[in-house]
Coordinates of C-alpha atoms in Angstrom, one line a residue:
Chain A
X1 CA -13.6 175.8 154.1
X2 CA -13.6 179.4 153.3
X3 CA -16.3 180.9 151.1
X4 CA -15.3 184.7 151.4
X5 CA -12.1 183.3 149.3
X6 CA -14.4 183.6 146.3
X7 CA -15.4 187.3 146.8
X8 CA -12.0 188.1 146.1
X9 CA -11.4 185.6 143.2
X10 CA -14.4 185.6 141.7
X11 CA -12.9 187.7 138.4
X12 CA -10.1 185.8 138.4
X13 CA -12.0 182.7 138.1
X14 CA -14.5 184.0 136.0
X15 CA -12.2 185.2 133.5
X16 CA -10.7 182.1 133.1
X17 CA -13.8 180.5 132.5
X18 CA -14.4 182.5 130.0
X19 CA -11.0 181.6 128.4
X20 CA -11.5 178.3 128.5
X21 CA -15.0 178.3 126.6
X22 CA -13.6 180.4 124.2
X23 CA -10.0 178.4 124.0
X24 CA -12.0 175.3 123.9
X25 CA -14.7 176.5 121.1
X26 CA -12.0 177.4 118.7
X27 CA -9.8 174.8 119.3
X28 CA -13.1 172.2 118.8
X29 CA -14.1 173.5 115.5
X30 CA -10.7 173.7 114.6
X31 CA -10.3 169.8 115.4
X32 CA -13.7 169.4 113.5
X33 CA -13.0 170.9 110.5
X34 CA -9.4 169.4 110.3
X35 CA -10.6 166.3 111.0
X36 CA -13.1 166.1 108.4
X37 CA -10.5 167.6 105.8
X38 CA -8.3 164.6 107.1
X39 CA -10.7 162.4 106.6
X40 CA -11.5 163.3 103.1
X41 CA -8.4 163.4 102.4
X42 CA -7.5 159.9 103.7
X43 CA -9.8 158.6 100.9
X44 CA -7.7 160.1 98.0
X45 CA -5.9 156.4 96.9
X46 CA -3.1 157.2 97.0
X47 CA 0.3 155.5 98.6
X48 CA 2.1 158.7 99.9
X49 CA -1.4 160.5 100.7
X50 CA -2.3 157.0 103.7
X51 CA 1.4 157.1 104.4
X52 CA 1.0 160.9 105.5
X53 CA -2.6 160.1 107.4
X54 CA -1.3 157.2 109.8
X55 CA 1.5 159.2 110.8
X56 CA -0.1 162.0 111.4
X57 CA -2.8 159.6 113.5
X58 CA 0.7 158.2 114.9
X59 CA 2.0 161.2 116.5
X60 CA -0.9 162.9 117.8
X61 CA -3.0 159.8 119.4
X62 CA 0.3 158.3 119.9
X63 CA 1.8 161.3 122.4
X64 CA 0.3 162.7 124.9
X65 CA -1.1 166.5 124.3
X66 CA 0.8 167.7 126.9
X67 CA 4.0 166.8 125.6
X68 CA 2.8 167.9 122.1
X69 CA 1.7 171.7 123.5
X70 CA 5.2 171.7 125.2
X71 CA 6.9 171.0 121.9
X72 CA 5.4 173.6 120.1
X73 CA 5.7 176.5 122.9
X74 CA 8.3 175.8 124.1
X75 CA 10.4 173.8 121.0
X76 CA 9.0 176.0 118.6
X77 CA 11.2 179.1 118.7
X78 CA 14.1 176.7 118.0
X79 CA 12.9 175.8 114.6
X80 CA 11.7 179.2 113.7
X81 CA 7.9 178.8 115.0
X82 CA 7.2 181.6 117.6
X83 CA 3.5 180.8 118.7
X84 CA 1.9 182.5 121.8
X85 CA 0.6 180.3 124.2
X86 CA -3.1 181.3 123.0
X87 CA -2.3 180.2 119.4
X88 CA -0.5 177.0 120.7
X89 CA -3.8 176.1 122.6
X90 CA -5.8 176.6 119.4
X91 CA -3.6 174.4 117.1
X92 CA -2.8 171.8 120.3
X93 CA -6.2 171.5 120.9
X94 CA -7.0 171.6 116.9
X95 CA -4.2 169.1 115.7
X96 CA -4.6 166.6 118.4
X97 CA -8.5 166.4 118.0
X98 CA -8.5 166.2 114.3
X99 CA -6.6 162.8 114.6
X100 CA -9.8 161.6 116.6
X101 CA -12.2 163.1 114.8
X102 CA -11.5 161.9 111.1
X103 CA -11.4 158.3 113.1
X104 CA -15.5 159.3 113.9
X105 CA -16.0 160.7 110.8
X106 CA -15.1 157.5 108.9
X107 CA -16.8 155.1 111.1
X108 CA -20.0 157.8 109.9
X109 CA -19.0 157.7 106.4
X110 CA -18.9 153.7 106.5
X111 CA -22.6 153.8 107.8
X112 CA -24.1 155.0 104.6
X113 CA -24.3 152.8 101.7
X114 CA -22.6 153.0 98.6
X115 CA -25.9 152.9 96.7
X116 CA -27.3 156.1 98.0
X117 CA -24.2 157.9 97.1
X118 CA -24.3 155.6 93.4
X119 CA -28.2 157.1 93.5
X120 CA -27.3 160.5 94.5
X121 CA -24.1 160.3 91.5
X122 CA -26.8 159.0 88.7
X123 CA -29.0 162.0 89.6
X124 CA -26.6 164.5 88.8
X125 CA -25.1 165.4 92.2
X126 CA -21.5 166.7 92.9
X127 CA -19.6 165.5 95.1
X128 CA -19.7 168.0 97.6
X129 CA -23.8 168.0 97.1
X130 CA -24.1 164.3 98.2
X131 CA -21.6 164.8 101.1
X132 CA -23.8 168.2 102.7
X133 CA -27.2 166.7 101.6
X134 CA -27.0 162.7 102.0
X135 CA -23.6 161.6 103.5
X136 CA -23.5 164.3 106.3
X137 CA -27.0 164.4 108.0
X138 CA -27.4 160.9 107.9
X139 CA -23.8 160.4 109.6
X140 CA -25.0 162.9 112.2
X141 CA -27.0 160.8 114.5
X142 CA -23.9 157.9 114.0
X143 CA -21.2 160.5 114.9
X144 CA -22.8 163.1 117.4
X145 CA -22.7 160.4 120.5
X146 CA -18.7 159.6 119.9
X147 CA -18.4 163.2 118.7
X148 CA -19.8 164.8 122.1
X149 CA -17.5 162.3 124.0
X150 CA -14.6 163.6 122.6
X151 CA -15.7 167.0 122.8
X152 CA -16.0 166.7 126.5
X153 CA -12.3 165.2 126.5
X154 CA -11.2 167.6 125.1
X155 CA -12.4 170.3 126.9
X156 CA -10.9 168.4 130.5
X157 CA -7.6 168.3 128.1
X158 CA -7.5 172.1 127.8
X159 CA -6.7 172.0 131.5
X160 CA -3.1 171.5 130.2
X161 CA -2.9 174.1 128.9
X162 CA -2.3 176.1 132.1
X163 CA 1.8 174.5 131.5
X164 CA 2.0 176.6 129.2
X165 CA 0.7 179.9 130.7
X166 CA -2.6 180.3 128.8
X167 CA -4.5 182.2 130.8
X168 CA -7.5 179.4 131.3
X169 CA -9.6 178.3 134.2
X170 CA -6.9 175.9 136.0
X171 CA -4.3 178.4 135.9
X172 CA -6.8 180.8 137.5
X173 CA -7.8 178.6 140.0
X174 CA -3.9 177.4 140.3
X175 CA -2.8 181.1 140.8
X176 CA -6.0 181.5 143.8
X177 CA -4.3 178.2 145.4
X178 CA -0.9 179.9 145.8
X179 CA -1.7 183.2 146.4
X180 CA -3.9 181.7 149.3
X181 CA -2.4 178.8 150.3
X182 CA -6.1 177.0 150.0
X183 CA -6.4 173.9 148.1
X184 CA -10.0 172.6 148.5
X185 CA -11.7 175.2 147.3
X186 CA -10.1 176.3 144.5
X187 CA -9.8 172.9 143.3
X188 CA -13.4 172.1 144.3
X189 CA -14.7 175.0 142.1
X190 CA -12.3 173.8 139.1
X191 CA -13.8 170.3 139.5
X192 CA -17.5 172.0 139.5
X193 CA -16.6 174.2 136.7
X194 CA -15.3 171.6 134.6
X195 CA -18.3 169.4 135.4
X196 CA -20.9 172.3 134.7
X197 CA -19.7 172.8 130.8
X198 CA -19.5 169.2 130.3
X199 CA -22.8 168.7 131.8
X200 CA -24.1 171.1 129.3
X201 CA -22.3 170.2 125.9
X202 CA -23.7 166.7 127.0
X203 CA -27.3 168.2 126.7
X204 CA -27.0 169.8 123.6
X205 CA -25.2 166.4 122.2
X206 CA -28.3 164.9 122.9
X207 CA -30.8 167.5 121.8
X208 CA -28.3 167.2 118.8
X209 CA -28.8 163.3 118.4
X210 CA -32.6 163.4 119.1
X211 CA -33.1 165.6 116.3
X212 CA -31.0 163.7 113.9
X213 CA -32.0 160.5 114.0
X214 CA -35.8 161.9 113.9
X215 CA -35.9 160.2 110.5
X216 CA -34.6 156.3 112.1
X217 CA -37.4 157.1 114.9
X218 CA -40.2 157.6 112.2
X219 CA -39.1 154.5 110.7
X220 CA -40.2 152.0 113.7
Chain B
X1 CA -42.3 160.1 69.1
X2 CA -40.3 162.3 67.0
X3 CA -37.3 160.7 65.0
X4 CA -34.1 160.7 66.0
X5 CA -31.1 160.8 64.0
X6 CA -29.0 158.8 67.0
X7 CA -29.3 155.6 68.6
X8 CA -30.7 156.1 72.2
X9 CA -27.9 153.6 73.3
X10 CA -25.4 152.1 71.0
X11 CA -22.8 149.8 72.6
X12 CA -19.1 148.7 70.4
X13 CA -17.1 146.3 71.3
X14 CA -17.7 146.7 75.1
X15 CA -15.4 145.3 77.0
X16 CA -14.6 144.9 81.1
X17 CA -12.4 143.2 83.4
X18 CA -12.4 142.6 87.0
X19 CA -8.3 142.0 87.2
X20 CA -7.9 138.5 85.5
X21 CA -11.9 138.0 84.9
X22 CA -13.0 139.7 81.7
X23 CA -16.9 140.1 82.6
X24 CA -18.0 141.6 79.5
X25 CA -16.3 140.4 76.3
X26 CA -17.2 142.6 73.3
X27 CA -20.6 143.5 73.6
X28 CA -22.6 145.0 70.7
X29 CA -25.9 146.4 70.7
X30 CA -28.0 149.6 69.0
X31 CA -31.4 150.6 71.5
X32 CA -33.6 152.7 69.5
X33 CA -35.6 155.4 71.3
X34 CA -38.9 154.1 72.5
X35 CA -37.6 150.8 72.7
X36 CA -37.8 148.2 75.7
X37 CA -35.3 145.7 76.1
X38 CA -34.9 143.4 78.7
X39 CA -31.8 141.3 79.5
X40 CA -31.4 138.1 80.7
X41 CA -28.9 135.6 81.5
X42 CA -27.4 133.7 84.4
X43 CA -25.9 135.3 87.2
X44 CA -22.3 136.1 86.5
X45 CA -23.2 136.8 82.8
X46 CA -22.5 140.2 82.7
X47 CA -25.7 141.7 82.8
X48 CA -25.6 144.3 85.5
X49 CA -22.5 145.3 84.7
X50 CA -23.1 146.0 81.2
X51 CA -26.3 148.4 82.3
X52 CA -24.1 150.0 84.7
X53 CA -21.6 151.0 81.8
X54 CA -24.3 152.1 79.9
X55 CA -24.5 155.3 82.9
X56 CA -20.8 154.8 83.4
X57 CA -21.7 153.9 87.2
X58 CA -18.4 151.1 86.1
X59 CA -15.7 151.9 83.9
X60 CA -15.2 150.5 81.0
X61 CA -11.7 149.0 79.5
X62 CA -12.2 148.7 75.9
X63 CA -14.8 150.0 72.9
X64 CA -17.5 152.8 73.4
X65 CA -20.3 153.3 75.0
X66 CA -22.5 155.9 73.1
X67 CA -25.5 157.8 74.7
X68 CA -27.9 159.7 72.0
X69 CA -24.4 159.6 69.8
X70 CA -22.4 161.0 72.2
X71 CA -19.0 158.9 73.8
X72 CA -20.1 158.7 77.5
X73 CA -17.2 158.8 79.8
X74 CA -13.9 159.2 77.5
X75 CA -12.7 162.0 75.6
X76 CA -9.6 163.6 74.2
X77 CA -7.7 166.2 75.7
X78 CA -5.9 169.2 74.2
X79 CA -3.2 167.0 72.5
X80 CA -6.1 164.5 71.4
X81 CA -5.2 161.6 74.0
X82 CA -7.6 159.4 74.8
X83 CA -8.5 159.8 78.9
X84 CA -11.2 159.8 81.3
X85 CA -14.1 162.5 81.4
X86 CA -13.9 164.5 84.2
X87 CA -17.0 163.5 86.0
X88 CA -19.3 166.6 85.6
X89 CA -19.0 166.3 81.7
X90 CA -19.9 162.2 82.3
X91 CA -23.1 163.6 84.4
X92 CA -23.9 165.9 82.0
X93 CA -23.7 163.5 79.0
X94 CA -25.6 161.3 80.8
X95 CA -28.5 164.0 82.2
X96 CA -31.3 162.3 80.4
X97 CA -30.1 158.4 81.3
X98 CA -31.8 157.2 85.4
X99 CA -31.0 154.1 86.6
X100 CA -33.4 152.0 88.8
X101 CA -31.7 150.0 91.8
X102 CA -32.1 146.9 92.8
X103 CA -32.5 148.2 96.4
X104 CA -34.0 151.1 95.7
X105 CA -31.2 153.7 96.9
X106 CA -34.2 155.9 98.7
X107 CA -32.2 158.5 100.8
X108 CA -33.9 157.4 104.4
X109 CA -33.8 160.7 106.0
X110 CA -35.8 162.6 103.5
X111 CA -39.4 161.9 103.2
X112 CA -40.9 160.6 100.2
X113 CA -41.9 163.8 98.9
X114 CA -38.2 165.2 99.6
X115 CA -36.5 162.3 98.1
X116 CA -38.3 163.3 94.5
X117 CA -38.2 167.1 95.2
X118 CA -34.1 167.1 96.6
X119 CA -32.7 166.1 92.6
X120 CA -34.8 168.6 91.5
X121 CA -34.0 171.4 93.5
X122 CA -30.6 170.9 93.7
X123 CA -30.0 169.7 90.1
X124 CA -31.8 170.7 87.8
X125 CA -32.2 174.5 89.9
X126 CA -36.1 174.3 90.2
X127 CA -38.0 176.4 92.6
X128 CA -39.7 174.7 95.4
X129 CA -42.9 175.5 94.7
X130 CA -42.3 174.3 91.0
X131 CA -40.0 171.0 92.2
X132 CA -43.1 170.5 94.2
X133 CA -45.8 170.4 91.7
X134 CA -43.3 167.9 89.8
X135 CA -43.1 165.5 92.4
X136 CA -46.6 165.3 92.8
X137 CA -47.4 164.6 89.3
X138 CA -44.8 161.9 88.9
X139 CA -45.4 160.7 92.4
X140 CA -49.5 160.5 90.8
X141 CA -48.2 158.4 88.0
X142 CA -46.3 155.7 89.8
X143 CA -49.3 155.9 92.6
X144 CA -47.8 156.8 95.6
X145 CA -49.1 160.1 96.3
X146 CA -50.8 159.5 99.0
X147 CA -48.0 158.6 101.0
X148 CA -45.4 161.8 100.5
X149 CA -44.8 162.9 103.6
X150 CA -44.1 159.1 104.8
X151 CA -40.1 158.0 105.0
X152 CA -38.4 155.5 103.1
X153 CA -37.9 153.2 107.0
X154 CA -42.0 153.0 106.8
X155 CA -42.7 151.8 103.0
X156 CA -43.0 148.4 102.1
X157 CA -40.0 147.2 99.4
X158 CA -42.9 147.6 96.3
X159 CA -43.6 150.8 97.8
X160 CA -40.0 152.2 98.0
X161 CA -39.3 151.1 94.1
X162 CA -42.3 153.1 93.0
X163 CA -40.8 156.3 95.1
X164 CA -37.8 155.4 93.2
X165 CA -38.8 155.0 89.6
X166 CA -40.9 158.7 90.5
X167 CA -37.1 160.2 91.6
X168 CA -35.8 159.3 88.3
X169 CA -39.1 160.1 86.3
X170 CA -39.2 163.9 88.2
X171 CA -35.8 164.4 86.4
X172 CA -37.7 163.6 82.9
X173 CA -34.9 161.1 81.6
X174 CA -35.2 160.1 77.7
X175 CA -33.8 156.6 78.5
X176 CA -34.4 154.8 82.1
X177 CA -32.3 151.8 83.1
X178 CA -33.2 149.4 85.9
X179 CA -31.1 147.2 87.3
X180 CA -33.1 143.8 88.6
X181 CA -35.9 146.4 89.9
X182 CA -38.3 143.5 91.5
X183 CA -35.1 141.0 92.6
X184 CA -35.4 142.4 96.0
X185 CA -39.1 142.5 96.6
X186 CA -41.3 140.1 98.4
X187 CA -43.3 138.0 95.7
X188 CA -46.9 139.4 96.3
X189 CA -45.3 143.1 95.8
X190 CA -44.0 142.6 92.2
X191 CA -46.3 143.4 90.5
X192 CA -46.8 147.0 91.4
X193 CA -43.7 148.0 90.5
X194 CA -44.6 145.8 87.3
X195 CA -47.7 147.3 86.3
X196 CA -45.7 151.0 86.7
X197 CA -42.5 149.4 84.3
X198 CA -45.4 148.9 82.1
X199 CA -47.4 151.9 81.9
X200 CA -43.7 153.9 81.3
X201 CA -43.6 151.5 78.4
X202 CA -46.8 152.1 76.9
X203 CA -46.1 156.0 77.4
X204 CA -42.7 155.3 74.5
X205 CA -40.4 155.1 77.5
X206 CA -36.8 153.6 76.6
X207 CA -36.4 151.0 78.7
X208 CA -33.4 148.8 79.3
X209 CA -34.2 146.2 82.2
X210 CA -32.4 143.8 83.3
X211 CA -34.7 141.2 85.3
X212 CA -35.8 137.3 85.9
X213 CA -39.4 138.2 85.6
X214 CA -39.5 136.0 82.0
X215 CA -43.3 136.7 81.6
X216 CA -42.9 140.1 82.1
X217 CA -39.8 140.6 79.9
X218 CA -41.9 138.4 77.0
X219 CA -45.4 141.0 77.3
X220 CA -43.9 144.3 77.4
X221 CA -40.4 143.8 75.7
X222 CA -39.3 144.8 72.0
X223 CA -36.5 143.1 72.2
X224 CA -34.6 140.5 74.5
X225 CA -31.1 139.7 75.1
X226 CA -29.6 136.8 76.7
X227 CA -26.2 137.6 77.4
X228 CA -23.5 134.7 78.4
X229 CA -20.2 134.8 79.5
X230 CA -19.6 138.0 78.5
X231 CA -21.3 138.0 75.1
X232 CA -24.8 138.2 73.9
X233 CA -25.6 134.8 72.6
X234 CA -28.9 135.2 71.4
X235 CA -31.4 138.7 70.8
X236 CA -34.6 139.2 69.0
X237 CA -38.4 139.4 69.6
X238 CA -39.6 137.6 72.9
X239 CA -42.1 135.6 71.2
X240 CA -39.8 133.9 69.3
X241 CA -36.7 133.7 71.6
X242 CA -39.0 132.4 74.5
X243 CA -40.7 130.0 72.0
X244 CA -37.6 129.1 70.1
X245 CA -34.8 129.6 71.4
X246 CA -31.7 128.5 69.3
X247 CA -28.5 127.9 71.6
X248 CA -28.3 125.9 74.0
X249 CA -27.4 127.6 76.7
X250 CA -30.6 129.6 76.5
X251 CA -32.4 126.6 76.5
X252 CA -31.3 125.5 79.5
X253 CA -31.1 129.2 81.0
X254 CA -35.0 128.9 79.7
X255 CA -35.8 125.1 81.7
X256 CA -34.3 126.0 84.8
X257 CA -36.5 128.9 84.8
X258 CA -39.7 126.9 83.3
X259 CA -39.0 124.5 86.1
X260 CA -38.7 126.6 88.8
X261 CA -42.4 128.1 88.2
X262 CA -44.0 125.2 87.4
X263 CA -42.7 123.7 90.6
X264 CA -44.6 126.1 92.4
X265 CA -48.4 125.6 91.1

């Protein structure tokens, strides 16, 4: 194995680290957001409004995100969209994990009894006060471990991305391979990469969890 | 207490169906403020349900529910249809009106102190400090405050009502409701929550309670219904519904109940 390869490639690499943090962080709050939106609105009762929720839980756990980030960069500019590969990350990243998200936020949802929102109603809250101040951060310790998990999937996922020319950290280590003709180590250092950022948004998932289920702890 | 012009709670014709069973079947009842009522009645009578139409936690299908003289939950629109209250003018109407759970609905990641404080700050737009000095007061009165920064997960059940009944009482409600308040309580811890039911009482409180705790109902209620099948069947002053009743479904609501006790001494 060749070491020195890295003194060369070091900014290449880098830089698509950095991508990939930042593709990944927008694309995860995107798919958090949307898939709490999704989820509230999959509890309007309504015929047309659960008919439009399965399938969009259809096509995007159904297909596999490649094949859905190839669609829209590559499809797009045939129905009109003309994305950049950046903004195709973002929403491939975003659309796909919103479908599994609003899945975690209504197993968290389930977990807090009717009564304490029935409570919460008689007192005088709104609707959006008893989801921030009694719904949410008692979901949070339910939803964190699932939610991290799928965080970290989604972050390997973003290696797809390099398909479709965003500049990330596989296609920098891809573009290292050929230009050298080495395969272990640029491969090795994407596995370690990889295995460093999901080593750390697994920490912080549990920091996360520790602190809130500090209330189910005191409870013992 | 100073005299009202309204009833606290006036109930006309209510009426409510779940699909093809019609729970409540025309109910009619005036509450006076200061008053204590208790309802009884089998399980399936309607009870519950008629308390939670009184705070519009259930729908109603047919005649009026009135709080202080005001229709809670319906009103007319700009063409004067009749239709459903959008829900902050319900909550609004119904400001002064707490219900008591059964299970006590305690938010378990807030601490006691936080569970009384939260409605206050976020509600009714106290300060801290002020919301504070509230919670301590009513959390005084119902005895609990020497546990406030305890959770909800370490209370016993007793415990956890009388965090409860403080919540509402923080909020300063003209009318309190409480829906079987001891029903899920160990026996031994009934009375605590009992003896604070009664003190509200004695402060001129209204009170509507539905419970099975007849000895209680007969000392500290004005007035008692016995609602079956979806209809009051009998009202009046405990000491004479208790001593005489007239139907006979509330005599044999009144035996099973007799029975029950005396089988345990």
């Amino acid at each position: 194995m060749d070491f020195s390869l890295f003194v060369t490639y070091w900014p290449i690499l880098l830089k698509g680290l950095l991508f990939t943090l930042y593709i990944c962080s927008l694309g995860i709050v995107f798919a958090l957001v949307g898939g709490l939106l999704l989820h509230l609105m999959s509890r309007i009762k309504l015929r047309i409004i659960s008919f439009i929720y399965v399938t969009y839980l259809t096509i995007f756990r159904g297909s596999p995100l490649l094949v859905q980030v190839y669609l829209m960069y590559y499809g797009g500019p045939f129905v009109g969209i003309e994305l950049s590969a950046e903004q195709v990350g973002i929403l491939g990243l975003g659309l796909y994990g919103s479908a599994y998200f609003a899945e975690i936020y209504r197993s968290g949802f389930a977990s807090v009894p009717n009564g304490q929102v029935e409570a919460a109603y008689d007192l005088g809250y709104s609707r959006s006060k008893i989801l921030i101040h009694i719904q949410l951060p008692q979901m949070l310790g339910l939803i964190i471990p699932p939610g991290i998990n799928q965080t970290i999937i989604l972050i390997k996922e973003s290696a797809i991305l390099s398909i479709i020319t965003v500049p990330e950290l596989t296609t920098a280590a891809v573009t290292m391979s050929t230009q050298t003709f080495s395969v272990i180590e640029p491969y090795l250092f994407l596995a370690v990469a990889y295995w460093v950022i999901t080593f750390i948004v697994a920490k912080i998932g549990h920091w996360c969890e520790k602190r809130a289920t500090v209330h189910l702890l005191r409870s013992e | 207490m100073k005299k009202r012009s309204h009833k606290a709670i006036k109930l006309v014709d209510l009426k409510k169906h779940y699909g093809d069973n019609q729970v409540l079947k025309g109910i009619n009842l005036d509450i006076n403020y200061g008053e204590v009522v208790c309802i009884i009645g089998g399980s399936g009578s309607g009870k519950s349900t008629m308390l939670r139409c009184m705070n519009f936690l259930e729908k109603y299908d047919g005649g009026e529910v009135q709080i202080d003289g005001k229709l809670i939950g319906y009103g007319s629109d700009a063409q004067g249809n009749f239709q459903l209250a959008p829900s902050q003018i319900v909550q609004k109407d119904l400001s002064e009106v707490c219900m008591v759970f059964q299970q006590f609905n305690l938010w378990p990641h807030m601490s006691v102190l936080e569970n009384v404080m939260s409605p206050l700050i976020l509600v009714h737009k106290f300060s801290k400090k002020e919301a504070k000095e509230r919670a301590l007061k009513v959390l005084n009165k119902v005895d609990m405050a020497h546990k406030i920064d305890a959770y909800p997960g370490q209370l016993s059940g007793g415990q956890q009502q009388r965090v409860a009944i403080a919540r509402s009482l923080g909020t300063e409600p003209k009318i309190m409701l409480f829906d079987e308040p001891t029903s899920a309580l160990d026996p031994e811890l009934v009375g605590e929550v009992l003896k604070v039911m009664k003190s509200l009482a004695q402060d001129g409180m209204t009170m509507v309670i539905v419970t099975h705790e007849m000895g209680f109902a007969a000392q500290v209620s004005d007035k008692v219904i016995f609602l079956a099948k979806g209809l009051i069947e009998e009202q009046g002053d405990p000491k004479i519904l208790f001593t005489q009743p007239k139907s006979d479904n509330l005599k044999a609501f009144l035996s099973t109940w007799t029975e029950r006790n005396s089988g345990i001494v």
